[in-house]
Coordinates of N, CA and C in Angstrom, one line a residue:
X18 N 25.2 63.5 43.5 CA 25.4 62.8 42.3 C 26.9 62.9 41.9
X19 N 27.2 61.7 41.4 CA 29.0 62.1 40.8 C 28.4 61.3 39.1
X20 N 29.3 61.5 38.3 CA 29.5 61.7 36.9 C 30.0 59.8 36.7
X21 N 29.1 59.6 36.2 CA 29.2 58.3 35.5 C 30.0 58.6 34.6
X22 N 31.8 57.4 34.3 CA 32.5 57.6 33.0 C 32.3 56.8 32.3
X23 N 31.4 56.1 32.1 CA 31.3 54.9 31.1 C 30.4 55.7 30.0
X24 N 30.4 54.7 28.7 CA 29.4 55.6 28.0 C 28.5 54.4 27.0
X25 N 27.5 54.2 26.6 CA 26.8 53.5 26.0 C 27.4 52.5 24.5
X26 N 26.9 51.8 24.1 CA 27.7 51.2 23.0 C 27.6 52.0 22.0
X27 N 26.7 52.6 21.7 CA 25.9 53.4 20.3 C 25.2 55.1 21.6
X28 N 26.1 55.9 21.3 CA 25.6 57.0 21.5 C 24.4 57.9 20.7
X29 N 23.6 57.9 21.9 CA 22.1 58.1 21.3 C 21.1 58.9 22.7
X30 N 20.0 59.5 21.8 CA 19.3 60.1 22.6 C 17.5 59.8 23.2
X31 N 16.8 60.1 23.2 CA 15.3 59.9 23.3 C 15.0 58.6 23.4
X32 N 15.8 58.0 24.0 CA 15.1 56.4 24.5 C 14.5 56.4 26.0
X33 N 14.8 55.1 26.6 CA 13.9 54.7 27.8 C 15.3 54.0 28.6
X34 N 15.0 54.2 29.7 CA 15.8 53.3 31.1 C 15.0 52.8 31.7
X35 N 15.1 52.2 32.5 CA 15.1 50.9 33.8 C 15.7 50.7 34.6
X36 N 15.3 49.8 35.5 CA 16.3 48.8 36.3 C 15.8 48.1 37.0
X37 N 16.3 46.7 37.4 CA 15.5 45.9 38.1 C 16.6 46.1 39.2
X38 N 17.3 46.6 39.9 CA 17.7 46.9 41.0 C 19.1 46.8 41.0
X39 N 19.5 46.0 40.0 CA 21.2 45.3 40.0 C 21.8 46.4 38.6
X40 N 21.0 46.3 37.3 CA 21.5 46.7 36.8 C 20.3 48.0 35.2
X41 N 21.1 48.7 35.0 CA 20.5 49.9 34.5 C 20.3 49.6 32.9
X42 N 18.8 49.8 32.0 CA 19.0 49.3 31.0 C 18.3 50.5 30.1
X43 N 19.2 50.7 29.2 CA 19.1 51.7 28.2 C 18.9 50.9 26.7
X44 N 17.3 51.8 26.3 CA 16.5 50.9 25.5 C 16.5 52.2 24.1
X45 N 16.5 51.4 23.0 CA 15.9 52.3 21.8 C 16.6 53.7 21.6
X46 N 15.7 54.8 21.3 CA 16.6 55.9 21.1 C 17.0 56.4 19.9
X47 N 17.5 57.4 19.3 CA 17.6 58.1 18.0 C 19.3 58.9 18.0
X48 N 19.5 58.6 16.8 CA 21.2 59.1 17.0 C 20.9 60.5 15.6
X49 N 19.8 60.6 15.2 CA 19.5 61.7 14.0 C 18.3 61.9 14.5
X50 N 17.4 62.7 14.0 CA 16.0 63.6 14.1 C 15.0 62.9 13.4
X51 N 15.7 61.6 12.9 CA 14.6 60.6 12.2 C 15.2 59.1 12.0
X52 N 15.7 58.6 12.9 CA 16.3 57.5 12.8 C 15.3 56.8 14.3
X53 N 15.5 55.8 14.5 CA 14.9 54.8 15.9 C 15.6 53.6 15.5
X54 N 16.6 53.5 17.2 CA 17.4 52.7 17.6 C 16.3 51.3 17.6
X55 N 17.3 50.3 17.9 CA 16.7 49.2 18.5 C 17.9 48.4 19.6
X56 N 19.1 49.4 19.5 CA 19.8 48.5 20.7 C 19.2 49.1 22.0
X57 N 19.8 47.7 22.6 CA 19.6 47.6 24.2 C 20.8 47.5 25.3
X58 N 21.6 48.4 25.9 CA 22.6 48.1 26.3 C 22.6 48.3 27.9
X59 N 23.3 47.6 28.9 CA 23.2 47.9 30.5 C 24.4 47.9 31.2
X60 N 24.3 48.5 32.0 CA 25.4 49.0 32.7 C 24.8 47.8 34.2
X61 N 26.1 48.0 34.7 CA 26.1 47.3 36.6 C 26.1 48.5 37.4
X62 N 25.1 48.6 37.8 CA 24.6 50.2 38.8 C 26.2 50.0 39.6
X63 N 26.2 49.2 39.9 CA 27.4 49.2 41.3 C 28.9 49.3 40.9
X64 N 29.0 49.7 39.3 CA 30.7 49.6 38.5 C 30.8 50.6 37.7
X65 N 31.1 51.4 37.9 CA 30.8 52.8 36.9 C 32.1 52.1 35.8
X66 N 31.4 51.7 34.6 CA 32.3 51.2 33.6 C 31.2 51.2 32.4
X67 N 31.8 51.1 30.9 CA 31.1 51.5 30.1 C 30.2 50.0 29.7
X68 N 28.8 50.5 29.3 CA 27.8 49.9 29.0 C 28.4 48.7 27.7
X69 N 27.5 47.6 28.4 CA 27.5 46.2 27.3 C 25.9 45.7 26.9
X70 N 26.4 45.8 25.7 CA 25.3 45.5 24.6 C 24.3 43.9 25.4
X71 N 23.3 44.4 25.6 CA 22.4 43.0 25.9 C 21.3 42.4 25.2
X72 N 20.9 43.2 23.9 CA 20.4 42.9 22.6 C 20.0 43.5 22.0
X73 N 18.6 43.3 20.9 CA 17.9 44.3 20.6 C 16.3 44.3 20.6
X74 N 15.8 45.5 20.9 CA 14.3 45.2 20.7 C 14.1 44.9 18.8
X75 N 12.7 44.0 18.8 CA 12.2 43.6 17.6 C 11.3 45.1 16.7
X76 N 11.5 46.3 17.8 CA 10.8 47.7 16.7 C 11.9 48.8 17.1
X77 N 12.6 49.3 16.2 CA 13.2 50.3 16.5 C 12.3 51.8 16.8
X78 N 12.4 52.5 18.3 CA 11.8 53.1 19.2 C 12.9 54.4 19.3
X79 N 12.1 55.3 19.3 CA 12.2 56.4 20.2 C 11.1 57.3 20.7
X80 N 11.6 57.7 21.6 CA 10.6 58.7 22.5 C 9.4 57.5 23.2
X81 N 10.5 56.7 23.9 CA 9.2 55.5 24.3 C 9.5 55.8 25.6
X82 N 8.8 54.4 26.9 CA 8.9 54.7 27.9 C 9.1 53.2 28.6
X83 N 9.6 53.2 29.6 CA 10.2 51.6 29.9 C 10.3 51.5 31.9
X84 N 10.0 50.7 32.1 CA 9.8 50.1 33.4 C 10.2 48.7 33.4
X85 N 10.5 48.1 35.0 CA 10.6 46.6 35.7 C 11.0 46.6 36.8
X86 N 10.8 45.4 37.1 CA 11.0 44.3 37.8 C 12.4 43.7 38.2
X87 N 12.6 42.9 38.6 CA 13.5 41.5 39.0 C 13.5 40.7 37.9
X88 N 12.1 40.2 37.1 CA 11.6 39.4 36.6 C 11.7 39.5 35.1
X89 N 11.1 41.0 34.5 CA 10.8 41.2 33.5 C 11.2 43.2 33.5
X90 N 12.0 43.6 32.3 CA 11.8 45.1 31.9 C 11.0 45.2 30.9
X91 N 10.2 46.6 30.8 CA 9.1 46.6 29.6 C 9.6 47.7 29.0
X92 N 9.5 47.7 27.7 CA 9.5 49.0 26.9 C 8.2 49.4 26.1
X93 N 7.8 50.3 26.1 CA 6.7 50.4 25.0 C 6.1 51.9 24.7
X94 N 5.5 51.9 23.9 CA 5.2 53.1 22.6 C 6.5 53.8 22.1
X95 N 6.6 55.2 21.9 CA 7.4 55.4 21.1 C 6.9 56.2 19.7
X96 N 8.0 56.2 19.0 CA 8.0 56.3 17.4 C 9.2 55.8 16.1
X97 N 8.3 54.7 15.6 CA 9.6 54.7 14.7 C 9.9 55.6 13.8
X98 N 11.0 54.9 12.9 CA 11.5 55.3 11.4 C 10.8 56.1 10.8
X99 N 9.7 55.8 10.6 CA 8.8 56.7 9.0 C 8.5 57.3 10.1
X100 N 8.1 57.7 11.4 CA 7.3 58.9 12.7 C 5.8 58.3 12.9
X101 N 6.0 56.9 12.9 CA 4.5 56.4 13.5 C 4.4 56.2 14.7
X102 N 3.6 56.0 15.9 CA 3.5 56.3 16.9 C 3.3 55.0 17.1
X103 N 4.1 54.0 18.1 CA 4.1 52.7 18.4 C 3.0 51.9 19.6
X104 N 2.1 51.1 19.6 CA 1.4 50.7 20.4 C 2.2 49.6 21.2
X105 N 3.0 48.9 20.4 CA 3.8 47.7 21.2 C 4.4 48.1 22.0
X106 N 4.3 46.5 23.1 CA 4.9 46.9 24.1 C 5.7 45.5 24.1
X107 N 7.1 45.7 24.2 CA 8.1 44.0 24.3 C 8.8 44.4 26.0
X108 N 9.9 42.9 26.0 CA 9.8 42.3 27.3 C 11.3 42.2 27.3
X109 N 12.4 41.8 28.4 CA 13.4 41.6 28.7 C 13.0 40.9 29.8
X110 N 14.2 39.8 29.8 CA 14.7 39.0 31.1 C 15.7 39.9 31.6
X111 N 15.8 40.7 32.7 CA 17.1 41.1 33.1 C 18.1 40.3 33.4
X112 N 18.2 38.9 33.7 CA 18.6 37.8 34.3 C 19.6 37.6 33.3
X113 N 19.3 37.5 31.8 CA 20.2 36.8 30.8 C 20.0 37.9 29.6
X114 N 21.1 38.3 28.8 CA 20.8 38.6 27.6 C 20.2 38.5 26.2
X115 N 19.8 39.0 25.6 CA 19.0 38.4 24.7 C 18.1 40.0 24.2
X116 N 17.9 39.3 22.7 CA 16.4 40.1 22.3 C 15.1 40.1 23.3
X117 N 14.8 41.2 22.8 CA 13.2 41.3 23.4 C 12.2 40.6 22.4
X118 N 11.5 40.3 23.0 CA 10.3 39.7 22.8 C 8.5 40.8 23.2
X119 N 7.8 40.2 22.3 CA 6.8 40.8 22.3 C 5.5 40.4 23.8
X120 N 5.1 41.3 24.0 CA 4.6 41.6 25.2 C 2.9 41.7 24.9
X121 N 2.8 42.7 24.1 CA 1.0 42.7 23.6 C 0.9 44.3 22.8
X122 N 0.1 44.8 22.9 CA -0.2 46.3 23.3 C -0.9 47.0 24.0
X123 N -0.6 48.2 23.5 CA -1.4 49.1 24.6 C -2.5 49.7 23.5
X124 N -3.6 50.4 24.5 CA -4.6 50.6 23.8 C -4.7 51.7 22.7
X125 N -3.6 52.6 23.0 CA -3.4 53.1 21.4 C -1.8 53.3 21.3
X126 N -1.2 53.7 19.9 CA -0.1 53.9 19.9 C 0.1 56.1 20.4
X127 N 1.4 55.4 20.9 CA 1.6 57.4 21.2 C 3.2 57.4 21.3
X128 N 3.8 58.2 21.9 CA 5.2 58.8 22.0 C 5.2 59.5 23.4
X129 N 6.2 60.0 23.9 CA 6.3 61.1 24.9 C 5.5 60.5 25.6
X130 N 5.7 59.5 26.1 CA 4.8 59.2 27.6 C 5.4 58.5 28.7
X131 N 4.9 58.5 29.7 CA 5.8 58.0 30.6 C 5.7 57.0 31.1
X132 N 6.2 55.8 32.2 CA 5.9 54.8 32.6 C 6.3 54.8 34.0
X133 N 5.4 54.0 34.9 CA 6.1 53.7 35.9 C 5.5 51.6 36.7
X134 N 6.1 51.4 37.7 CA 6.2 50.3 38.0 C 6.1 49.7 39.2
X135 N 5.2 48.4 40.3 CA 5.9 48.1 41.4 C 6.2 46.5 41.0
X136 N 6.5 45.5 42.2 CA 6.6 44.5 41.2 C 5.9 43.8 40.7
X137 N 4.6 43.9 40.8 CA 3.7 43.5 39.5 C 3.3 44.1 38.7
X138 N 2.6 45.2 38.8 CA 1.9 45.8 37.5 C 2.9 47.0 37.1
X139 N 2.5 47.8 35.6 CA 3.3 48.3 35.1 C 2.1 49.5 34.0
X140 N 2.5 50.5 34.4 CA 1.7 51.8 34.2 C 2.3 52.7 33.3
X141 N 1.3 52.5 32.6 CA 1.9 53.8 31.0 C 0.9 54.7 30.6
X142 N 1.5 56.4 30.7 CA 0.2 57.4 30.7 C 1.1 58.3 30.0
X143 N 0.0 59.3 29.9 CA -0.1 60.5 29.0 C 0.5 59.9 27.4
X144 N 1.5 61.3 27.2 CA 1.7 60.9 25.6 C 1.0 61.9 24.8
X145 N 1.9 61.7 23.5 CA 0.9 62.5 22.4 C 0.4 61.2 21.7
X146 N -0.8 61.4 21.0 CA -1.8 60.5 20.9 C -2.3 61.1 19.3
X147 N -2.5 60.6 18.2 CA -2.7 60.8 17.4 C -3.7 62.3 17.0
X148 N -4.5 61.7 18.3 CA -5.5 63.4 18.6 C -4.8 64.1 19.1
X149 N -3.9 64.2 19.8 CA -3.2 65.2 20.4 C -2.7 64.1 22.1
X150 N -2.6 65.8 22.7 CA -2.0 65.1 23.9 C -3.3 64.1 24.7
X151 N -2.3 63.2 25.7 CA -3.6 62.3 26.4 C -2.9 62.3 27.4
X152 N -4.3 62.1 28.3 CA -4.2 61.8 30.2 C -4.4 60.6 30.4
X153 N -4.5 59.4 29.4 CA -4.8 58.0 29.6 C -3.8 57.0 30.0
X154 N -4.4 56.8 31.0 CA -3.5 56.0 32.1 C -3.9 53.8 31.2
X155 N -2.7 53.0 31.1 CA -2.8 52.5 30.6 C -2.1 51.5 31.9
X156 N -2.8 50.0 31.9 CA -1.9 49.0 32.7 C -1.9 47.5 32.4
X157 N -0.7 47.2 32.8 CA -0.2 45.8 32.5 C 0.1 44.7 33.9
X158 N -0.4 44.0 33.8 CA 0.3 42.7 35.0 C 1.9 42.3 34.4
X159 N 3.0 42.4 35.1 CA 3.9 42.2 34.4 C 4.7 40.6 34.4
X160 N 4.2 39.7 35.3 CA 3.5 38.7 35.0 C 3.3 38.2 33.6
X161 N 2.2 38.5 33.5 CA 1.1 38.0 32.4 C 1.5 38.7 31.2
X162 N 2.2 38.2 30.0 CA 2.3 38.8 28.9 C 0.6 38.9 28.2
X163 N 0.2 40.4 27.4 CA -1.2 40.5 27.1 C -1.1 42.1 27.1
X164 N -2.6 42.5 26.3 CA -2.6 43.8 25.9 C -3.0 45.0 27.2
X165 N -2.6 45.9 26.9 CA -3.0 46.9 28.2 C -4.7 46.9 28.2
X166 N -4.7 47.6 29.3 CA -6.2 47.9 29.7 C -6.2 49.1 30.1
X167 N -7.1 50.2 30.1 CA -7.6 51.7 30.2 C -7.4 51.4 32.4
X168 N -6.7 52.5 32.6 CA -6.7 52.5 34.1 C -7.2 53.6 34.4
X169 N -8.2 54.7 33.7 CA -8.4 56.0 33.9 C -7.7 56.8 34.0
X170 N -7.3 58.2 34.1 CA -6.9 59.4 33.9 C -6.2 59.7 34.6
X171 N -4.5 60.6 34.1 CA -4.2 61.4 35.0 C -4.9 62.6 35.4
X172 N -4.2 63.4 35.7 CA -4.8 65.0 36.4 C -4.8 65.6 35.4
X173 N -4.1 65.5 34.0 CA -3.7 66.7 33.1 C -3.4 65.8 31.8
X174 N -3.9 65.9 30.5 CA -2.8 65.8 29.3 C -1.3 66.9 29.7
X175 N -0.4 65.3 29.0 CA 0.7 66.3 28.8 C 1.3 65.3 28.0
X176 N 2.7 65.5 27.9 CA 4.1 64.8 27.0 C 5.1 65.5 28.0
X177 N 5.9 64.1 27.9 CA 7.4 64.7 27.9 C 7.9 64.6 29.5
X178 N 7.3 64.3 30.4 CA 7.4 64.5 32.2 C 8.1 63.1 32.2
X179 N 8.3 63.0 33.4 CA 9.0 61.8 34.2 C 7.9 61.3 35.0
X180 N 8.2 59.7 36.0 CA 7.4 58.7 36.6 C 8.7 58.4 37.4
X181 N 8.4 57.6 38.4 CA 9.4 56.8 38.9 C 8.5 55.6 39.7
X182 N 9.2 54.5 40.2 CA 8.5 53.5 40.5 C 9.3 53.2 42.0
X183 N 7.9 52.3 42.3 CA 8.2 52.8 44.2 C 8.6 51.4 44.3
X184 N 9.5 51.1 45.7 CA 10.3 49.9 46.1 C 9.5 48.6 45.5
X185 N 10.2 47.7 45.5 CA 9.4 46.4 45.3 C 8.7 45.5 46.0
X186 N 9.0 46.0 47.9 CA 8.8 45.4 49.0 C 7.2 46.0 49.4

């Protein structure tokens, strides 16, 4: 690894990335211990130069989790402003700039959870969950804008881990 020198438009922490293969997108995020971003900004994987603003999501988020495509990047759950735990899930064109748009939900709201992706469906689990922590595996056609559906359980409740998403081929 070498040291990326670019740096984001709005320096901030506890958001979500992506990438649909070309370029890296930094979603949401908190610049205080009770604030939730809603910019969206991306870098060109292939130009180490500093990030440009490509819009904003419609709920300011943090501690959410984000995955895509070619097609479409997803963002969803989270926590905003007052510390409520976000069920929405919105959408990006990687293609062109712009706000995000709404996507559906997921079956409940949480924070700390993770996401992953191939190029159709799109997978969001664990999290803290109003009851506490959860193992519930949640999924989307990413395709088909519409609400998640229950995909059954990980191995464990937890918060706070990583995911990563396998080739697109």
């Amino acid at each position: 690894a070498t040291a990326w020198s670019g740096t984001l438009t709005v320096s901030r922490r506890s958001g979500a990335a992506a990438s649909d293969g070309t370029k890296g997108f930094f979603m949401g995020g908190t610049t205080t211990y009770s604030d939730s971003k809603n910019e969206i900004d991306y870098v060109t994987i292939a130009t180490d130069a500093n990030a440009t603003d490509f819009g904003n999501l419609g709920t300011g988020r943090r501690h959410c989790s984000a995955c895509g495509n070619t097609d479409r990047t997803l963002v969803a759950a989270g926590e905003d402003s007052g510390g409520n735990r976000l069920a929405s899930i919105e959408y990006i064109n990687p293609a062109s700039a712009s706000n995000a748009s709404s996507f559906g939900n997921l079956v409940g709201g949480y924070y700390y959870g993770y996401a992953a992706c191939s190029e159709t469906k799109a997978v969001f689990s664990n999290g803290s969950h109003s009851s506490g922590y959860s193992q519930m595996m949640q999924i989307v056609t990413i395709a088909n804008t519409g609400n998640a559906s229950n995909w059954g359980n990980s191995g464990a409740a937890s918060i706070g881990g990583a995911a990563c998403s396998g080739a697109a081929s």
